[in-house]
Amino acid sequence: MEIKSISNKIFKTASKTNENQTNQSNHTNPFGVNFKGKMITADVFDSSEKSEVSFAGNIASKVAGKSKLITSTFIGAMGNLSNSISGTLNKAVNTFKNAGKSINRVWNYLNDTNVSISFDLVKRSSRRLADIYTDNKVYNVSELLKKNPLDYIGPKFKDAVAVKEAALA
Amino acid sequence: MNNDKKLKNIIDALAQHQDNSAVEVLEEIGTNSSSDEVRRLTAKALIERNSHDSLSVLILKKGKGVNDLSTSVAMSTINEILSLKDKTEVIKVLDEAQDSNEDESIKETARSIKALMAFSA
């Protein structure tokens, strides 16, 4: 008996029993296993191709998952940062608003209040300032050194001594 | 500027002034003042000038400088004399006070100062 004829006999039985079997690829069911006369379809068996696909997919999904985690962390941090920045900006804005309100209050007060300036006080104050400036200049030692002792310094010495003696009296 | 500051500046200027007429101003106005402080500052200024004329006012004249009626002014003047770095002129004036002066108190004071100078040397 030829091997071919033997194999034909074995598989012939299978093909006879499944007359309605369509020309499907038998790589998922090479032995033509059937259940109650019905051919068992490929989805029952684990496909090696599918497992390969899922392995690659697992890696990709793991990477995607990790990157999703990183991304979500980053986005979360950005969100917090933006919240803190906006908080700081709001505080600054409020400070300026309050300053503006204070300035406004002062301005309104000044506009509403009647301010009268005493010119006599201004005159006295400016005269006092002028005296202080003059004294500092006149009684400066280096300035006095340039003057004549008898004609210039003498009279000033006399006046200062008179004031001193008056205070003792 | 208050009066004390003015006084101080005026007296300082007279102590350093190049013109010798400053001695005359110091003697006429300063040594004759009724204020002890003015006389004390004036004596200090005259000692700072360290000239024969200025030291003569303090050592040879009655009631002025080392012969001042106020003990505090007299002692202050003697201290300033003893503190002088260059005592050449003051020794000359002290010798002059001992030799030619008629007033015994002036002579005695000059002698005492010379003795003190010898001890502190």
Tab-separated table of C-alpha atoms in Angstrom:
chain	number	residue	atom	x	y	z
A	1	MET	CA	0.000	0.000	0.000
A	2	GLU	CA	1.344	3.341	-0.859
A	3	ILE	CA	1.695	6.000	1.808
A	4	LYS	CA	-0.318	8.324	-0.322
A	5	SER	CA	-3.169	5.942	-0.532
A	6	ILE	CA	-3.052	5.391	3.227
A	7	SER	CA	-3.200	9.099	3.911
A	8	ASN	CA	-6.004	9.421	1.408
A	9	LYS	CA	-7.955	6.747	3.192
A	10	ILE	CA	-7.521	8.462	6.588
A	11	PHE	CA	-8.430	11.891	5.454
A	12	LYS	CA	-11.065	10.689	3.004
A	13	THR	CA	-13.179	9.629	5.915
A	14	ALA	CA	-12.998	13.047	7.373
A	15	SER	CA	-13.797	14.763	4.104
A	16	LYS	CA	-16.749	12.435	3.433
A	17	THR	CA	-18.379	13.030	6.694
A	18	ASN	CA	-18.141	16.820	6.156
A	19	GLU	CA	-19.675	17.258	2.764
A	20	ASN	CA	-20.897	20.702	3.569
A	21	GLN	CA	-17.549	21.778	4.741
A	22	THR	CA	-16.392	24.833	2.977
A	23	ASN	CA	-12.909	25.281	1.668
A	24	GLN	CA	-11.466	26.698	4.783
A	25	SER	CA	-7.863	26.817	5.656
A	26	ASN	CA	-7.124	23.889	7.915
A	27	HIS	CA	-4.127	25.367	9.679
A	28	THR	CA	-6.237	25.926	12.790
A	29	ASN	CA	-7.800	22.550	12.674
A	30	PRO	CA	-5.356	20.359	10.802
A	31	PHE	CA	-6.794	17.101	11.895
A	32	GLY	CA	-10.346	18.066	10.942
A	33	VAL	CA	-11.575	17.591	14.430
A	34	ASN	CA	-15.291	17.829	14.577
A	35	PHE	CA	-17.917	17.821	17.221
A	36	LYS	CA	-21.249	16.209	16.479
A	37	GLY	CA	-20.487	16.362	12.811
A	38	LYS	CA	-19.666	20.064	12.906
A	39	MET	CA	-16.166	21.296	12.176
A	40	ILE	CA	-14.665	23.062	15.120
A	41	THR	CA	-13.741	26.574	14.031
A	42	ALA	CA	-10.519	28.377	14.522
A	43	ASP	CA	-11.699	30.605	17.325
A	44	VAL	CA	-11.735	27.659	19.711
A	45	PHE	CA	-8.065	27.068	19.394
A	46	ASP	CA	-5.416	29.466	20.523
A	47	SER	CA	-3.850	30.963	17.475
A	48	SER	CA	-0.084	31.195	17.552
A	49	GLU	CA	-0.274	34.258	15.379
A	50	LYS	CA	-2.644	35.880	17.778
A	51	SER	CA	-0.365	35.152	20.737
A	52	GLU	CA	2.524	36.749	18.891
A	53	VAL	CA	0.403	39.787	18.186
A	54	SER	CA	-0.709	40.037	21.789
A	55	PHE	CA	2.919	39.794	23.040
A	56	ALA	CA	3.976	42.764	20.959
A	57	GLY	CA	0.824	44.501	21.936
A	58	ASN	CA	1.561	43.872	25.604
A	59	ILE	CA	4.926	45.563	25.327
A	60	ALA	CA	3.459	48.501	23.464
A	61	SER	CA	0.606	48.747	25.877
A	62	LYS	CA	3.021	48.579	28.803
A	63	VAL	CA	5.062	51.359	27.290
A	64	ALA	CA	1.935	53.300	26.491
A	65	GLY	CA	0.700	52.681	29.994
A	66	LYS	CA	3.921	53.918	31.517
A	67	SER	CA	4.059	56.901	29.269
A	68	LYS	CA	0.418	57.550	30.134
A	69	LEU	CA	1.423	57.495	33.777
A	70	ILE	CA	4.297	59.845	33.164
A	71	THR	CA	2.123	62.078	31.028
A	72	SER	CA	-0.626	62.158	33.584
A	73	THR	CA	1.880	62.973	36.318
A	74	PHE	CA	3.326	65.743	34.210
A	75	ILE	CA	-0.067	67.138	33.354
A	76	GLY	CA	-1.027	66.965	37.012
A	77	ALA	CA	2.131	68.862	38.007
A	78	MET	CA	1.538	71.429	35.282
A	79	GLY	CA	-1.940	71.846	36.584
A	80	ASN	CA	-0.651	72.473	40.120
A	81	LEU	CA	1.981	74.881	38.823
A	82	SER	CA	-0.544	76.817	36.859
A	83	ASN	CA	-2.770	76.993	39.936
A	84	SER	CA	0.065	78.366	42.089
A	85	ILE	CA	1.078	80.877	39.416
A	86	SER	CA	-2.458	82.113	39.051
A	87	GLY	CA	-2.716	82.323	42.850
A	88	THR	CA	0.398	84.508	43.046
A	89	LEU	CA	-0.789	86.686	40.188
A	90	ASN	CA	-4.143	87.136	41.865
A	91	LYS	CA	-2.437	88.250	45.076
A	92	ALA	CA	-0.326	90.779	43.163
A	93	VAL	CA	-3.373	92.071	41.328
A	94	ASN	CA	-5.271	92.451	44.610
A	95	THR	CA	-2.361	94.346	46.170
A	96	PHE	CA	-2.321	96.810	43.305
A	97	LYS	CA	-6.084	97.150	43.435
A	98	ASN	CA	-5.910	97.961	47.153
A	99	ALA	CA	-3.090	100.443	46.575
A	100	GLY	CA	-5.167	102.063	43.884
A	101	LYS	CA	-8.124	102.290	46.278
A	102	SER	CA	-5.915	103.921	48.943
A	103	ILE	CA	-4.560	106.443	46.458
A	104	ASN	CA	-8.093	107.141	45.343
A	105	ARG	CA	-9.196	107.726	48.943
A	106	VAL	CA	-6.287	110.118	49.603
A	107	TRP	CA	-6.969	111.978	46.369
A	108	ASN	CA	-10.638	112.383	47.195
A	109	TYR	CA	-9.790	113.559	50.702
A	110	LEU	CA	-7.354	116.149	49.380
A	111	ASN	CA	-9.850	117.348	46.829
A	112	ASP	CA	-12.612	117.637	49.381
A	113	THR	CA	-10.593	119.138	52.224
A	114	ASN	CA	-9.895	122.828	52.349
A	115	VAL	CA	-6.192	123.295	52.939
A	116	SER	CA	-5.007	126.729	53.928
A	117	ILE	CA	-1.302	127.465	54.018
A	118	SER	CA	0.043	129.924	56.517
A	119	PHE	CA	2.505	132.046	54.596
A	120	ASP	CA	3.785	133.530	57.786
A	121	LEU	CA	4.840	130.059	58.930
A	122	VAL	CA	6.484	129.461	55.576
A	123	LYS	CA	8.355	132.742	55.825
A	124	ARG	CA	9.570	132.016	59.346
A	125	SER	CA	10.611	128.512	58.438
A	126	SER	CA	12.507	129.616	55.384
A	127	ARG	CA	14.196	132.406	57.340
A	128	ARG	CA	15.207	129.891	60.012
A	129	LEU	CA	16.632	127.602	57.359
A	130	ALA	CA	18.522	130.504	55.817
A	131	ASP	CA	19.960	131.389	59.244
A	132	ILE	CA	21.090	127.844	59.839
A	133	TYR	CA	22.755	127.759	56.434
A	134	THR	CA	24.418	131.139	57.046
A	135	ASP	CA	25.636	130.192	60.527
A	136	ASN	CA	27.160	126.986	59.286
A	137	LYS	CA	29.005	128.950	56.643
A	138	VAL	CA	30.032	131.965	58.733
A	139	TYR	CA	31.153	130.076	61.826
A	140	ASN	CA	32.955	127.367	59.920
A	141	VAL	CA	36.573	127.236	61.189
A	142	SER	CA	38.143	127.174	57.720
A	143	GLU	CA	36.036	130.172	56.709
A	144	LEU	CA	37.036	132.074	59.873
A	145	LEU	CA	40.719	131.359	59.216
A	146	LYS	CA	40.440	133.447	56.052
A	147	LYS	CA	39.107	136.494	57.978
A	148	ASN	CA	40.876	139.254	59.885
A	149	PRO	CA	40.990	138.461	63.645
A	150	LEU	CA	40.579	142.060	64.793
A	151	ASP	CA	37.957	143.329	62.320
A	152	TYR	CA	35.873	140.232	61.616
A	153	ILE	CA	36.405	137.478	64.184
A	154	GLY	CA	36.727	139.809	67.189
A	155	PRO	CA	33.159	141.186	67.032
A	156	LYS	CA	31.693	137.744	66.535
A	157	PHE	CA	33.739	136.438	69.470
A	158	LYS	CA	32.434	139.308	71.595
A	159	ASP	CA	28.801	138.553	70.695
A	160	ALA	CA	29.143	134.840	71.408
A	161	VAL	CA	30.802	135.531	74.783
A	162	ALA	CA	28.007	137.966	75.651
A	163	VAL	CA	25.392	135.282	74.938
A	164	LYS	CA	27.328	132.791	77.065
A	165	GLU	CA	27.579	135.205	79.980
A	166	ALA	CA	23.903	136.089	79.723
A	167	ALA	CA	23.011	132.424	80.045
A	168	LEU	CA	25.053	132.175	83.245
A	169	ALA	CA	23.407	135.173	84.818
B	1	MET	CA	24.252	126.456	65.107
B	2	ASN	CA	24.127	126.785	68.893
B	3	ASN	CA	26.198	129.403	70.739
B	4	ASP	CA	28.600	126.936	72.374
B	5	LYS	CA	29.467	125.531	68.966
B	6	LYS	CA	30.016	129.048	67.592
B	7	LEU	CA	32.283	129.888	70.530
B	8	LYS	CA	34.283	126.734	70.091
B	9	ASN	CA	34.759	127.375	66.363
B	10	ILE	CA	35.766	130.993	66.901
B	11	ILE	CA	38.336	130.084	69.563
B	12	ASP	CA	39.687	127.217	67.408
B	13	ALA	CA	40.087	129.607	64.487
B	14	LEU	CA	41.936	132.145	66.673
B	15	ALA	CA	44.233	129.361	67.977
B	16	GLN	CA	45.258	128.400	64.429
B	17	HIS	CA	45.183	131.824	62.776
B	18	GLN	CA	48.323	132.888	60.954
B	19	ASP	CA	47.787	136.524	61.923
B	20	ASN	CA	49.378	137.244	65.310
B	21	SER	CA	46.657	139.784	66.121
B	22	ALA	CA	44.589	136.725	67.120
B	23	VAL	CA	46.536	136.775	70.431
B	24	GLU	CA	45.290	140.292	71.065
B	25	VAL	CA	41.681	139.251	70.390
B	26	LEU	CA	41.991	136.209	72.674
B	27	GLU	CA	43.469	138.248	75.481
B	28	GLU	CA	41.086	141.190	75.151
B	29	ILE	CA	37.847	139.251	74.907
B	30	GLY	CA	38.578	135.700	76.082
B	31	THR	CA	40.764	136.086	79.187
B	32	ASN	CA	38.502	138.893	80.504
B	33	SER	CA	35.250	136.950	80.273
B	34	SER	CA	33.244	136.249	83.412
B	35	SER	CA	32.644	132.684	82.205
B	36	ASP	CA	35.120	130.095	83.550
B	37	GLU	CA	34.578	127.980	80.467
B	38	VAL	CA	35.421	130.828	78.078
B	39	ARG	CA	38.606	131.590	80.031
B	40	ARG	CA	39.580	127.938	80.090
B	41	LEU	CA	39.064	127.568	76.318
B	42	THR	CA	40.929	130.820	75.666
B	43	ALA	CA	43.934	129.653	77.756
B	44	LYS	CA	43.989	126.394	75.821
B	45	ALA	CA	43.978	128.316	72.524
B	46	LEU	CA	46.851	130.549	73.653
B	47	ILE	CA	48.924	127.507	74.690
B	48	GLU	CA	48.209	125.890	71.321
B	49	ARG	CA	49.663	128.908	69.557
B	50	ASN	CA	52.878	128.265	71.601
B	51	SER	CA	54.419	131.674	70.866
B	52	HIS	CA	56.234	133.952	73.265
B	53	ASP	CA	53.386	136.487	73.141
B	54	SER	CA	50.590	133.981	73.767
B	55	LEU	CA	52.427	132.215	76.638
B	56	SER	CA	53.374	135.546	78.210
B	57	VAL	CA	49.654	136.386	78.555
B	58	LEU	CA	49.089	133.201	80.555
B	59	ILE	CA	52.225	133.218	82.746
B	60	LEU	CA	53.189	136.865	83.293
B	61	LYS	CA	49.808	138.574	83.653
B	62	LYS	CA	47.995	138.767	86.965
B	63	GLY	CA	44.570	137.113	87.072
B	64	LYS	CA	45.066	135.333	83.754
B	65	GLY	CA	46.057	131.787	82.733
B	66	VAL	CA	48.101	130.084	85.496
B	67	ASN	CA	47.343	133.058	87.755
B	68	ASP	CA	43.549	132.903	87.189
B	69	LEU	CA	41.404	133.491	90.238
B	70	SER	CA	39.439	130.328	89.513
B	71	THR	CA	41.434	127.316	90.717
B	72	SER	CA	39.901	125.068	88.052
B	73	VAL	CA	40.952	127.446	85.242
B	74	ALA	CA	44.486	127.840	86.704
B	75	MET	CA	44.962	124.070	87.126
B	76	SER	CA	43.617	123.384	83.645
B	77	THR	CA	46.094	125.903	82.180
B	78	ILE	CA	49.037	124.337	84.084
B	79	ASN	CA	48.006	120.887	82.796
B	80	GLU	CA	47.972	122.140	79.233
B	81	ILE	CA	51.445	123.683	79.658
B	82	LEU	CA	52.810	120.413	81.043
B	83	SER	CA	51.311	118.570	78.064
B	84	LEU	CA	53.147	120.713	75.519
B	85	LYS	CA	55.460	118.698	73.288
B	86	ASP	CA	57.737	121.598	72.491
B	87	LYS	CA	58.486	123.380	75.784
B	88	THR	CA	61.210	125.686	74.488
B	89	GLU	CA	59.188	128.875	74.537
B	90	VAL	CA	57.348	128.143	77.800
B	91	ILE	CA	60.654	127.589	79.652
B	92	LYS	CA	61.899	130.952	78.382
B	93	VAL	CA	58.740	132.682	79.618
B	94	LEU	CA	58.873	130.898	82.990
B	95	ASP	CA	62.488	132.018	83.430
B	96	GLU	CA	61.457	135.537	82.519
B	97	ALA	CA	58.661	135.372	85.141
B	98	GLN	CA	61.128	134.314	87.833
B	99	ASP	CA	63.773	136.866	86.923
B	100	SER	CA	62.075	140.142	86.082
B	101	ASN	CA	58.567	140.074	87.448
B	102	GLU	CA	57.724	142.199	90.480
B	103	ASP	CA	54.721	140.249	91.632
B	104	GLU	CA	55.794	137.495	94.054
B	105	SER	CA	52.769	135.325	93.399
B	106	ILE	CA	53.553	135.293	89.692
B	107	LYS	CA	57.181	134.351	90.472
B	108	GLU	CA	56.109	131.612	92.846
B	109	THR	CA	53.647	130.119	90.377
B	110	ALA	CA	56.282	130.136	87.609
B	111	ARG	CA	58.778	128.401	89.939
B	112	SER	CA	56.202	125.728	90.806
B	113	ILE	CA	55.437	125.079	87.176
B	114	LYS	CA	59.103	124.663	86.344
B	115	ALA	CA	59.466	122.175	89.182
B	116	LEU	CA	56.469	120.232	87.962
B	117	MET	CA	57.954	120.190	84.464
B	118	ALA	CA	61.185	118.756	85.840
B	119	PHE	CA	59.274	116.012	87.694
B	120	SER	CA	57.116	115.065	84.714
B	121	ALA	CA	60.041	114.989	82.262
